[in-house]
Coordinates of C-alpha atoms in Angstrom, one line a residue:
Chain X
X147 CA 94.8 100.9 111.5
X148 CA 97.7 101.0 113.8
X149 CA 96.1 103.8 116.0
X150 CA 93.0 101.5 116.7
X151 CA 95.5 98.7 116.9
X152 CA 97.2 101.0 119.9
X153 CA 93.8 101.7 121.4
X154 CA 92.6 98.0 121.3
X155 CA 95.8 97.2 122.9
X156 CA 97.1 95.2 120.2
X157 CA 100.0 96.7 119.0
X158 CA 102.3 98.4 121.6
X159 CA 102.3 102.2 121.3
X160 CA 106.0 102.1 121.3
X161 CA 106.4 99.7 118.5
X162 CA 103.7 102.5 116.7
X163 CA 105.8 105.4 117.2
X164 CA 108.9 103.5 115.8
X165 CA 107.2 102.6 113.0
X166 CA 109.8 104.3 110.2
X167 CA 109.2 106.0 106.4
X168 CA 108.9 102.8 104.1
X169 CA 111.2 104.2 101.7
X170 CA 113.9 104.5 104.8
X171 CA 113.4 108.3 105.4
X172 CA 114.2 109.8 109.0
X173 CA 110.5 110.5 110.3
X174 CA 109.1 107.9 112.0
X175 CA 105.0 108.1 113.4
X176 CA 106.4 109.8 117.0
X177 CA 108.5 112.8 115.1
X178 CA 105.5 113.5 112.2
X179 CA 102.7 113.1 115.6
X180 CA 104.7 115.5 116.9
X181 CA 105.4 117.7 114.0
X182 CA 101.5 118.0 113.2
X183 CA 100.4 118.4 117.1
X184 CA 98.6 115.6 117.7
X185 CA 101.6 113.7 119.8
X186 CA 98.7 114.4 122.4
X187 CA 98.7 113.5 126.5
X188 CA 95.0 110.9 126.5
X189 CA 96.5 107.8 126.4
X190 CA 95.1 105.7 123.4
X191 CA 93.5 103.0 125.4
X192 CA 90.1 101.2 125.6
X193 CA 91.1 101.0 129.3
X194 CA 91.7 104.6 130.2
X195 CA 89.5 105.8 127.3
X196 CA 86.8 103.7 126.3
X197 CA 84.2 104.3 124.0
X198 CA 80.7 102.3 124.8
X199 CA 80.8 101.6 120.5
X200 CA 81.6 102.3 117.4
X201 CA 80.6 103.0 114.2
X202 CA 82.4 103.7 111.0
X203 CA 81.7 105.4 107.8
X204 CA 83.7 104.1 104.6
X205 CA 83.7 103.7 100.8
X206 CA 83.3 100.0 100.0
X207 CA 86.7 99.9 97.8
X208 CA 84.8 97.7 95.7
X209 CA 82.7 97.6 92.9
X210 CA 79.3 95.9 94.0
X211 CA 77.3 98.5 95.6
X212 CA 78.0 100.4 92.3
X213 CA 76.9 97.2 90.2
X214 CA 74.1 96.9 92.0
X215 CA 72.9 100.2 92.1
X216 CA 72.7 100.6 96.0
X217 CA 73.4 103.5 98.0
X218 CA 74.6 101.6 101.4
X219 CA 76.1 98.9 102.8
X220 CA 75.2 97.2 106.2
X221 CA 78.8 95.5 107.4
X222 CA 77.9 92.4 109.4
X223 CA 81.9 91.7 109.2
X224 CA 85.4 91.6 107.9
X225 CA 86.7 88.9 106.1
X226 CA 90.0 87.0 107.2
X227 CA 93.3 87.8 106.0
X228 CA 96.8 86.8 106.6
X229 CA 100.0 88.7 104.8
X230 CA 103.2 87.0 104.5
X231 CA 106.8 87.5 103.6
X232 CA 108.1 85.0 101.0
X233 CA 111.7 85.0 99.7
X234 CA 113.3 82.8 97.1
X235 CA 116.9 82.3 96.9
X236 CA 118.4 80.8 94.0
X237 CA 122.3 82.0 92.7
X238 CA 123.3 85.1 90.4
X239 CA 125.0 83.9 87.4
X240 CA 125.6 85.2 84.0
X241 CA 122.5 85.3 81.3
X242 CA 124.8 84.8 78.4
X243 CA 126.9 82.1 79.5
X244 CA 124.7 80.2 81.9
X245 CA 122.4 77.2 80.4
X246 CA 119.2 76.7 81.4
X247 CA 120.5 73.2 83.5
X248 CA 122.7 75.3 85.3
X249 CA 120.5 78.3 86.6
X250 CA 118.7 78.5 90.0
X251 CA 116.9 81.9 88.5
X252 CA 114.7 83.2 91.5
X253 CA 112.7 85.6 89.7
X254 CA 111.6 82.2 87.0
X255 CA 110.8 80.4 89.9
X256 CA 109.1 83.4 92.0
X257 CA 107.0 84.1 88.6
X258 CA 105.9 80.4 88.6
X259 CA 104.9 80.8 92.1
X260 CA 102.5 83.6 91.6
X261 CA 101.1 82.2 88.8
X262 CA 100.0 78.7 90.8
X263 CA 99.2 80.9 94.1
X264 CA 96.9 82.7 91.8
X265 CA 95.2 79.6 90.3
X266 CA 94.8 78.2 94.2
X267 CA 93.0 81.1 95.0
X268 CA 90.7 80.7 92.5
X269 CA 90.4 76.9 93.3
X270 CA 89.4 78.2 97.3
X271 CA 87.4 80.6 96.4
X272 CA 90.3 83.3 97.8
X273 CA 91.5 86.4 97.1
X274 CA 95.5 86.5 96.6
X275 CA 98.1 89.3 95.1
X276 CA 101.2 90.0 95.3
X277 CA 101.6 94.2 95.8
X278 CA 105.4 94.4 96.8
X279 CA 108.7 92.2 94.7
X280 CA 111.9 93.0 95.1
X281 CA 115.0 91.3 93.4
X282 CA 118.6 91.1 93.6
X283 CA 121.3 91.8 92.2
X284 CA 119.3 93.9 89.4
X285 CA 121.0 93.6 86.6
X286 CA 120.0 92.9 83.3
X287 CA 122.7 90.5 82.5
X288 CA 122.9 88.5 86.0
X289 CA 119.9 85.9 86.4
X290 CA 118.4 87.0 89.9
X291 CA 119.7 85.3 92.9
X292 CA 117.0 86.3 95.0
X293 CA 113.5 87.4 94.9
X294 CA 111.7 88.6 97.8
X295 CA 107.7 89.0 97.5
X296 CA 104.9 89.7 99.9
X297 CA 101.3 87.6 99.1
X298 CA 98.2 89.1 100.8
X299 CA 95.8 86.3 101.1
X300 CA 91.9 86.9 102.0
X301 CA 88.6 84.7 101.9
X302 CA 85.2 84.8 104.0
X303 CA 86.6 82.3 106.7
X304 CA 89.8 81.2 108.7
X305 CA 89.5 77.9 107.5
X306 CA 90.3 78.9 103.9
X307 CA 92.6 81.1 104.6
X308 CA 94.4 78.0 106.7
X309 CA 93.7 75.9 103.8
X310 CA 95.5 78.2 101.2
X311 CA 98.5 78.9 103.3
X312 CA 98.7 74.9 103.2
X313 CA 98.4 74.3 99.7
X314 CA 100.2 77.1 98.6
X315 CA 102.9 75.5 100.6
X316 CA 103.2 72.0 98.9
X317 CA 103.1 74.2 95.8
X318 CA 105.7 76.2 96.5
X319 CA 108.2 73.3 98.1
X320 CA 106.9 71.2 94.3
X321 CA 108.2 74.7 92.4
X322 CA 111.5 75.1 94.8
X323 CA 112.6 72.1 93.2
X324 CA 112.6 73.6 89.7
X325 CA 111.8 70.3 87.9
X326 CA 109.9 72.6 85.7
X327 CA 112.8 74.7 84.3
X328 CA 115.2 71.9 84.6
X329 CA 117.5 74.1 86.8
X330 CA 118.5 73.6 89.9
X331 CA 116.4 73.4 92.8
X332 CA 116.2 76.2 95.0
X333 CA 115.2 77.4 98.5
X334 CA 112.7 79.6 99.8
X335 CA 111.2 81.1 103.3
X336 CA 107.3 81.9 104.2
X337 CA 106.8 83.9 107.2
X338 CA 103.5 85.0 108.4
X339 CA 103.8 88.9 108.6
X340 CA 100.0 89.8 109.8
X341 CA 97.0 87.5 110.6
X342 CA 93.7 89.4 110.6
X343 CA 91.0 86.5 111.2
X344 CA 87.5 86.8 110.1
X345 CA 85.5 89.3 112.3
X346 CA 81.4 89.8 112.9
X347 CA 80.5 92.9 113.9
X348 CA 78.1 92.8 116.8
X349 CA 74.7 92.4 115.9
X350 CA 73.3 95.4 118.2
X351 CA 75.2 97.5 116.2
X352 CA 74.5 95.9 112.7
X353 CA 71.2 96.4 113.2
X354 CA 70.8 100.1 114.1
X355 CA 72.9 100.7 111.1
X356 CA 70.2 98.5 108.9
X357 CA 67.3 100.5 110.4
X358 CA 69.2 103.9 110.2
X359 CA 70.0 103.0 106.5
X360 CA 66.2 101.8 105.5
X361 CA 64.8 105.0 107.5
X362 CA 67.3 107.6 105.7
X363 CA 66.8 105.4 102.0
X364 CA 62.9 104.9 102.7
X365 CA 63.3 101.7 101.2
X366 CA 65.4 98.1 101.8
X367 CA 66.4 98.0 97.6
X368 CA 68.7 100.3 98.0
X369 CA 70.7 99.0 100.5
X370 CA 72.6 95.1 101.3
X371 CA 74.5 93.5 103.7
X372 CA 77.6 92.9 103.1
X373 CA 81.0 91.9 104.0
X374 CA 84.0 94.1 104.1
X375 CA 87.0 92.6 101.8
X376 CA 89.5 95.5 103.3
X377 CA 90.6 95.5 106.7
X378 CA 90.0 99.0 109.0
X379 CA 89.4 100.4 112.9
X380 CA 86.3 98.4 113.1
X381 CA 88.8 95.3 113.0
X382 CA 90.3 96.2 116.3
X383 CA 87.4 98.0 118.3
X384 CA 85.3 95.2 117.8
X385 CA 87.4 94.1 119.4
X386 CA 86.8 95.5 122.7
X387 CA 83.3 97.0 122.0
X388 CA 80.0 96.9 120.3
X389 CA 81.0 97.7 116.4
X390 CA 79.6 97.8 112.8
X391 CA 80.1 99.6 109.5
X392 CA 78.3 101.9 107.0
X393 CA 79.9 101.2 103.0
X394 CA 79.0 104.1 100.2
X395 CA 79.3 103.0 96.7
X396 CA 82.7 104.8 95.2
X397 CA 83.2 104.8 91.2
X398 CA 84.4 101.7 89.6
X399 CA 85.4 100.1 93.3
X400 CA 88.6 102.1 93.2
X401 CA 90.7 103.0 96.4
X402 CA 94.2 104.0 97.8
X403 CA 94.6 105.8 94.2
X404 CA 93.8 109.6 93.1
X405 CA 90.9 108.2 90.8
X406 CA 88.9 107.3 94.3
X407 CA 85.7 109.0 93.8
X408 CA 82.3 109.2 95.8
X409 CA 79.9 112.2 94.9
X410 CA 78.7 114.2 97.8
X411 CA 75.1 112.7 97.9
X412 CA 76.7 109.2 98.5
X413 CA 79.0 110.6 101.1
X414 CA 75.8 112.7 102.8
X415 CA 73.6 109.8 102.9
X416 CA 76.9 107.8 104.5
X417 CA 76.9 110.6 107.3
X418 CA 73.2 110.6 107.6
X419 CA 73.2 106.9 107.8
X420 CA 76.3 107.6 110.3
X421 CA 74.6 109.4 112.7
X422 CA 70.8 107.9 113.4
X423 CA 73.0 104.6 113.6
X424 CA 75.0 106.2 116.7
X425 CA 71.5 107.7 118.0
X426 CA 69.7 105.1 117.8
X427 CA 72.1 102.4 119.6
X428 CA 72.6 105.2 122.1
X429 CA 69.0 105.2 122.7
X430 CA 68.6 101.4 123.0
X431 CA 71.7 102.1 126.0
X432 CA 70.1 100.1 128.8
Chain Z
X292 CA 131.8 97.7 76.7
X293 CA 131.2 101.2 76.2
X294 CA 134.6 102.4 76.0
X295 CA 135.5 99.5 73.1
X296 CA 132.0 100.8 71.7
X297 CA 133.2 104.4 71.3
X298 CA 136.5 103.4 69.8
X299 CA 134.5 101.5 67.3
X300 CA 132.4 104.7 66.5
X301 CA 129.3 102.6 67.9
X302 CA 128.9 104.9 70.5
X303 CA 129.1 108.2 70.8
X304 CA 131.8 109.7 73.2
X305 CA 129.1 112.4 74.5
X306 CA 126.7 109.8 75.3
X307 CA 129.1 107.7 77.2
X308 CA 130.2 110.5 79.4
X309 CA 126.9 111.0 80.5
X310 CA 126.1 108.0 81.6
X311 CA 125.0 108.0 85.3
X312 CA 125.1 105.7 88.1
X313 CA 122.3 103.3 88.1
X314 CA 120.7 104.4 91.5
X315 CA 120.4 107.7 90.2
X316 CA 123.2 109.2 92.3
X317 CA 125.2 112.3 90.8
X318 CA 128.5 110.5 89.2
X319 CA 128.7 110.0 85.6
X320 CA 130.9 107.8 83.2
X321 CA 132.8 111.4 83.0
X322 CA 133.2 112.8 86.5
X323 CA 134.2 109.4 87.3
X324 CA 136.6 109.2 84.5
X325 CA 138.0 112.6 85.7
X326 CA 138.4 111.6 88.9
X327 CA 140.4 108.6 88.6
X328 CA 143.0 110.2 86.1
X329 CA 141.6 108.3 82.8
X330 CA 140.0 111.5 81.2
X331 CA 143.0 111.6 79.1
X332 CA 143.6 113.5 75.5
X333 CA 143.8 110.5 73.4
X334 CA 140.9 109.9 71.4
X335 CA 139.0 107.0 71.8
X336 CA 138.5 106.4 68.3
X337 CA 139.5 103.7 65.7
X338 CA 140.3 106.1 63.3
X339 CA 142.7 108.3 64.9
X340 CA 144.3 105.2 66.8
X341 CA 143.8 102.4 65.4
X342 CA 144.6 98.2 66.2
X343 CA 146.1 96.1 63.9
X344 CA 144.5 93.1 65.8
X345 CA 142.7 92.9 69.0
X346 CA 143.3 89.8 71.4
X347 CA 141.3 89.3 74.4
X348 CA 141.9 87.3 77.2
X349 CA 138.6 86.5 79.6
X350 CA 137.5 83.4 82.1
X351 CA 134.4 81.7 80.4
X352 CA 131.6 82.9 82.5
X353 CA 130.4 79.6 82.1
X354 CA 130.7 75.7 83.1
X355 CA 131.8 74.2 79.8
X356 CA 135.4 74.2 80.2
X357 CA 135.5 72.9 84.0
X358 CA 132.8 70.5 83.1
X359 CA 134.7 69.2 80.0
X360 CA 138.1 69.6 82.4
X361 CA 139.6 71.8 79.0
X362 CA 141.8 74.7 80.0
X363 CA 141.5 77.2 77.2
X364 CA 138.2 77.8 75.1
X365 CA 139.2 79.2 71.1
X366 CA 136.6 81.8 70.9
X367 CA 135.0 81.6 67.2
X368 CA 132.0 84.1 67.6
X369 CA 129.9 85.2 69.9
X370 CA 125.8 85.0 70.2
X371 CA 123.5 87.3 69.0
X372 CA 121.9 89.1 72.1
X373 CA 119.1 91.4 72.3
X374 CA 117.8 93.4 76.0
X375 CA 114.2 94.4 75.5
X376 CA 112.5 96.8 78.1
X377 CA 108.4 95.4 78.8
X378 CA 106.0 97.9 80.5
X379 CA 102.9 96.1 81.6
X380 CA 100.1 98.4 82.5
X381 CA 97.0 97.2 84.2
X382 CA 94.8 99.2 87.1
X383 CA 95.6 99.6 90.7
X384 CA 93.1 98.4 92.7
X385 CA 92.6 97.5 96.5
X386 CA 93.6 93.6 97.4
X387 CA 90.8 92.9 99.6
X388 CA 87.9 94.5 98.0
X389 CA 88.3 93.8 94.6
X390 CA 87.3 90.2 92.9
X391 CA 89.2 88.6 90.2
X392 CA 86.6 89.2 87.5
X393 CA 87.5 93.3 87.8
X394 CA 91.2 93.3 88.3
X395 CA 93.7 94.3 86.2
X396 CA 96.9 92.8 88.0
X397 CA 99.9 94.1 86.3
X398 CA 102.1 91.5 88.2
X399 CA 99.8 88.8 87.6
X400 CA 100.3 88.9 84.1
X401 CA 104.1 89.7 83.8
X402 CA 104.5 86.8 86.3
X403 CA 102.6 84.9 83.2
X404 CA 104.5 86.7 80.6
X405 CA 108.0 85.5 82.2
X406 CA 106.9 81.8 82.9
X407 CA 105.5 81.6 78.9
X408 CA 108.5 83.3 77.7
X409 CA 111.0 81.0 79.2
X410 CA 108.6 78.0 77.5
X411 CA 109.4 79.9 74.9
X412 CA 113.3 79.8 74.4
X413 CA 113.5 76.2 75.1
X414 CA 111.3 75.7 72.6
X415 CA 113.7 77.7 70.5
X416 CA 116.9 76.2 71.8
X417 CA 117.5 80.6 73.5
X418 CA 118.0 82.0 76.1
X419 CA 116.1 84.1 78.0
X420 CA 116.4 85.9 81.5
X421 CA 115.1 88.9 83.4
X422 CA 116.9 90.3 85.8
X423 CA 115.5 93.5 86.2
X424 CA 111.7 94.1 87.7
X425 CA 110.1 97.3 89.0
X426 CA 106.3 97.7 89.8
X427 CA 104.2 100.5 91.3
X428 CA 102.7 101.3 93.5
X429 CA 104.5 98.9 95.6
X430 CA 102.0 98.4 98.8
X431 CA 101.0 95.0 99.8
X432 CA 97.1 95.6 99.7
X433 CA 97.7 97.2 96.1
X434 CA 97.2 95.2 93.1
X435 CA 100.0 96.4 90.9
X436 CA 99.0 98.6 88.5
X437 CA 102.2 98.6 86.5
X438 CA 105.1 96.6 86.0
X439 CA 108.5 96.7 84.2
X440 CA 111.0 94.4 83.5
X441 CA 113.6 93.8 80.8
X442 CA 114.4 90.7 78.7
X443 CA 117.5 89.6 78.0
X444 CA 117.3 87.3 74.9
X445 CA 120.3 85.1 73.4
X446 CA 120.9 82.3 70.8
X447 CA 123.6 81.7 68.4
X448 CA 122.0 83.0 65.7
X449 CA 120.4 86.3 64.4
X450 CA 117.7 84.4 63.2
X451 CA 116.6 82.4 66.4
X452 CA 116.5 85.8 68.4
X453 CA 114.5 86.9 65.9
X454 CA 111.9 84.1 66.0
X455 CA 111.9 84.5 69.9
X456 CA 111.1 87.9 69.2
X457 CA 108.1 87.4 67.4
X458 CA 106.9 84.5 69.6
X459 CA 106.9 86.3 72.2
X460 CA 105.1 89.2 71.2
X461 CA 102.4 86.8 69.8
X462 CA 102.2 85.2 73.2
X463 CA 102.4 88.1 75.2
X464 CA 99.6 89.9 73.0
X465 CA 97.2 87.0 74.3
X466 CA 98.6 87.2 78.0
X467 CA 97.4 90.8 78.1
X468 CA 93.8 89.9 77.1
X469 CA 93.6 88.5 80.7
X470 CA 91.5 85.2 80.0
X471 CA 93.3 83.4 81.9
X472 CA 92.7 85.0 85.0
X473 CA 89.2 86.1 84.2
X474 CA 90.2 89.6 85.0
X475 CA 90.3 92.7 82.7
X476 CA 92.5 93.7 80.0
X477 CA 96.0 95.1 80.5
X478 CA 98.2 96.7 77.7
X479 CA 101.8 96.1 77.5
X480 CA 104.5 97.8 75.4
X481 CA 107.9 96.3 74.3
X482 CA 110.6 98.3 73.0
X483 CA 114.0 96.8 71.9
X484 CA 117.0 98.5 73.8
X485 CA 120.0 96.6 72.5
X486 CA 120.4 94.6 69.7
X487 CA 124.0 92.3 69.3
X488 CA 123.9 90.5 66.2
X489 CA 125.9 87.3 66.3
X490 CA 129.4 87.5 65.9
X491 CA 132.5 85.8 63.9
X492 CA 135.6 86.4 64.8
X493 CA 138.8 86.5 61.8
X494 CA 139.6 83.1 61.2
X495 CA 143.5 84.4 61.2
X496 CA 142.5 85.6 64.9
X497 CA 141.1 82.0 65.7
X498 CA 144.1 80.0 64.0
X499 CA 146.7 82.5 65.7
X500 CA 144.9 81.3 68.9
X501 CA 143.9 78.0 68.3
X502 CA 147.8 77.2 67.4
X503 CA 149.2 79.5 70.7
X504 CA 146.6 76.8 73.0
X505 CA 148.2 74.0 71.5
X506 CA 151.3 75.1 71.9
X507 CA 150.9 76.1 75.8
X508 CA 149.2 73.1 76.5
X509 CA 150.6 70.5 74.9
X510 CA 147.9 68.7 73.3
X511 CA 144.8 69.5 71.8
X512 CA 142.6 67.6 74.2
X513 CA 143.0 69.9 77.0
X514 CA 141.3 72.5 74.6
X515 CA 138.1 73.6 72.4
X516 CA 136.6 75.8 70.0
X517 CA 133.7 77.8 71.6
X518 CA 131.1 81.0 71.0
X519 CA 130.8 83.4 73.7
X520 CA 127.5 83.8 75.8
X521 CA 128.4 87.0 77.0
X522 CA 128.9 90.5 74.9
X523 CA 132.6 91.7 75.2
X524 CA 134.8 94.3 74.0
X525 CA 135.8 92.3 71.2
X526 CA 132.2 92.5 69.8
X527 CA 133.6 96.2 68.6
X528 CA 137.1 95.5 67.7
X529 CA 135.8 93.1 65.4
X530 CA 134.0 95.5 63.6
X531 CA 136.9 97.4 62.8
X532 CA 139.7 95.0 63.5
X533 CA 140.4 90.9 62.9
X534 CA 139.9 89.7 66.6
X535 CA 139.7 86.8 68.5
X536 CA 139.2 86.0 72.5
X537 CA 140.6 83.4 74.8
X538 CA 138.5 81.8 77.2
X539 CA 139.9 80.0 80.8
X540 CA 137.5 78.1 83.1
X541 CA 135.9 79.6 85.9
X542 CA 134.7 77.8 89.3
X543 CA 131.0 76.9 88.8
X544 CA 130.6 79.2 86.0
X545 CA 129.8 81.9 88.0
X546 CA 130.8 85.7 86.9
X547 CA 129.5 88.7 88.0
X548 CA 129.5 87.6 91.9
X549 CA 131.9 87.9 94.6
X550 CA 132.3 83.9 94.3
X551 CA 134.0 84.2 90.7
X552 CA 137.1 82.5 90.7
X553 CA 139.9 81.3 88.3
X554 CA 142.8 79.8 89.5
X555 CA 146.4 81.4 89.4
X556 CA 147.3 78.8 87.5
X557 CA 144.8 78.4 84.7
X558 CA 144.7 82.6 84.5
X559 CA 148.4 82.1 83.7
X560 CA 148.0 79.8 80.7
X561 CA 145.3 82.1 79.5
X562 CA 148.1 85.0 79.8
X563 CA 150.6 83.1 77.9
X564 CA 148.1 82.1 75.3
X565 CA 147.7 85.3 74.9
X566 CA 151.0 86.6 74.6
X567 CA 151.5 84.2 71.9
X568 CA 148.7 84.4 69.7
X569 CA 149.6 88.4 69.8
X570 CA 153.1 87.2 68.6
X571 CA 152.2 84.9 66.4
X572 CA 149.6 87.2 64.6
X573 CA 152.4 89.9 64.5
X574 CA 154.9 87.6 62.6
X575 CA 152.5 86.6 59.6
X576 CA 151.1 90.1 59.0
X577 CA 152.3 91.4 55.7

């Protein structure tokens, strides 16, 4: 997304071509542009080079078109979702010679703080995980001084999203004081990495997709509306004009693995559904 | 410990030379050795040089001593301790697209698995630590699909660990059927990678010590018998040699951390403590 995020003039295109290897390589986005020729001369603007709208192709990433035995999704919008950076510092000590009363252990407390975050989300009717962890030292004889973790929290609206940043909060400042391992309190940090808010595609666009989909399917039980859980382009050019999505069913709702899987007919009726959609707002073009 | 474990045929020398540096970088226990002039032609065995005793002087690692305001610990035993390494295998999955009911959340679960294992040892009067965590694939909108981490389990019995041991297997069986999320199954393997029994040092070891702290110090107030939290070298010589340790206080109880500290002063009465129990023990042999 950070070449939409360019486009939509959202992310400066200098802070994308410093963006670095995330395992600390040399290349950075500029240098592997470059390498592959596309470190082109168009500036990627919706000023200089706008497009009059947009539609996108994609595999849902999830597993209820497959469920439900539907062929296509119509995306009215993207859910909210906000990333954040938490770390939890406690103090390295010993495992052997270190009683419980006398530990600040950041990975015990970061564990219990994953396991309530969790159980908020489900309370909010949220979607929370925790993809990244890091800890330090790293030892397996030295109780972890620090933890650092990254939550990715999502929902259908703003407001919840606001409403589980808040709680898990008070949860977290309840868990910092460690009453529960009988340690001794620790500290932590929350900082907002990413905010995404809730988006709805523009309903010019949502609809030529619908038709498109009914006239390619030749019937409405094959298809739904739904909302994407996953963030992608259509995020930021609906941002600055007309947009909606197209969703294929992909096996078992699997993504961003090797097991990601959609058969060629799903991914032909996608393109089919694809193009009338583009057509047929074209045509509707006062 | 390796080198006291090779001299106590615990560990062969082969395998101790090729030990490599934990980040995976090209030194090994042997180049290293070789480098700093230590690769000598002795043998490291107690067989072909052998101790008639082995004393060992060490700060506490621990809070008792400074807590207690005591200057020497008499080192009876030491705990049992066991490391364990915990693979947690669950399903990658996108964060945004994928509910609750069809994730498999490797992290999810070990969080659990860490929080009901610490429940655990103070149940069993243990304890238990993990300071070593890895999980793949490590991308913020990826539910971990895998995670490992090791367990560092102590008591001051065999018996206890052992109890812990089978607790926690029973408890981490049922974390891996995933009710308590709602989610999917996960599988987990734990294999044992160390096993310390608990240790008692040669009561002519202890006495030889015991009689050296009073001595030094004057009065017996200032001093304490005490079992070791930590492993040491004197876990092997006391297989194949009567042993004994010496313990001084350390600031906060921390070890293993740039802020370990023990003064000038109390390092030297551990010194001469040491110097006399080795006398002492060298006059009563027969």
């Amino acid at each position: 997304m950070v070449s939409s995020g360019v486009w939509a003039g959202e992310i400066p295109v200098t802070r994308a071509h410093e963006l670095g290897e995330i395992n600390g390589g040399p290349a950075t986005m500029k240098s592997e542009l470059a390498r592959i020729g596309y470190l082109g001369t168009v500036p990627a603007s919706h000023e200089s080079t706008p497009m009059a709208a947009h539609f996108e192709l994609h595999i849902e990433q999830g597993p209820i078109l497959e469920a439900e035995k539907r062929k296509v999704g119509v995306v009215d919008g993207v859910q909210a979702y906000r990333w954040y950076t938490v770390d939890v510092h406690g103090r390295e000590a010993h495992t052997g010679t270190t009683p419980f009363s006398a530990r600040a252990d950041a990975l015990q407390t970061a564990a219990r703080m994953l396991v309530a975050a969790h159980d908020l989300a489900v309370a909010n009717n949220a979607l929370l995980s925790t993809g990244v962890l890091t800890l330090e030292p790293g030892s397996v004889n030295t109780v972890p001084g620090h933890v650092q973790f990254r939550l990715d929290i999502r929902a259908a609206s703003d407001g919840i999203v606001d409403k589980m940043e808040a709680d898990i909060k008070t949860t977290f400042d309840a868990l910092a004081l460690n009453t529960e391992t009988g340690g001794l309190p620790l500290t932590y940090s929350m900082v907002t990495d990413s905010v995404s808010p809730a988006i709805n595609f523009h309903s010019d666009c949502i609809e030529a997709v619908r038709a498109s989909a009914e006239d390619v399917l030749g019937t409405v039980d094959l298809m739904r509306e739904m909302v994407s859980g996953a963030g992608h382009d259509s995020v930021y050019t609906s941002r600055c004009c007309p947009t909606s999505m197209v969703f294929v069913p992909c096996r078992n709702g699997v993504s961003h693995n090797p097991e990601e899987y959609t058969s060629p007919e799903d991914c032909a009726i996608g393109a089919q559904v694809l193009l009338q959609s583009v057509l047929l707002f074209d045509r509707q073009r006062v």
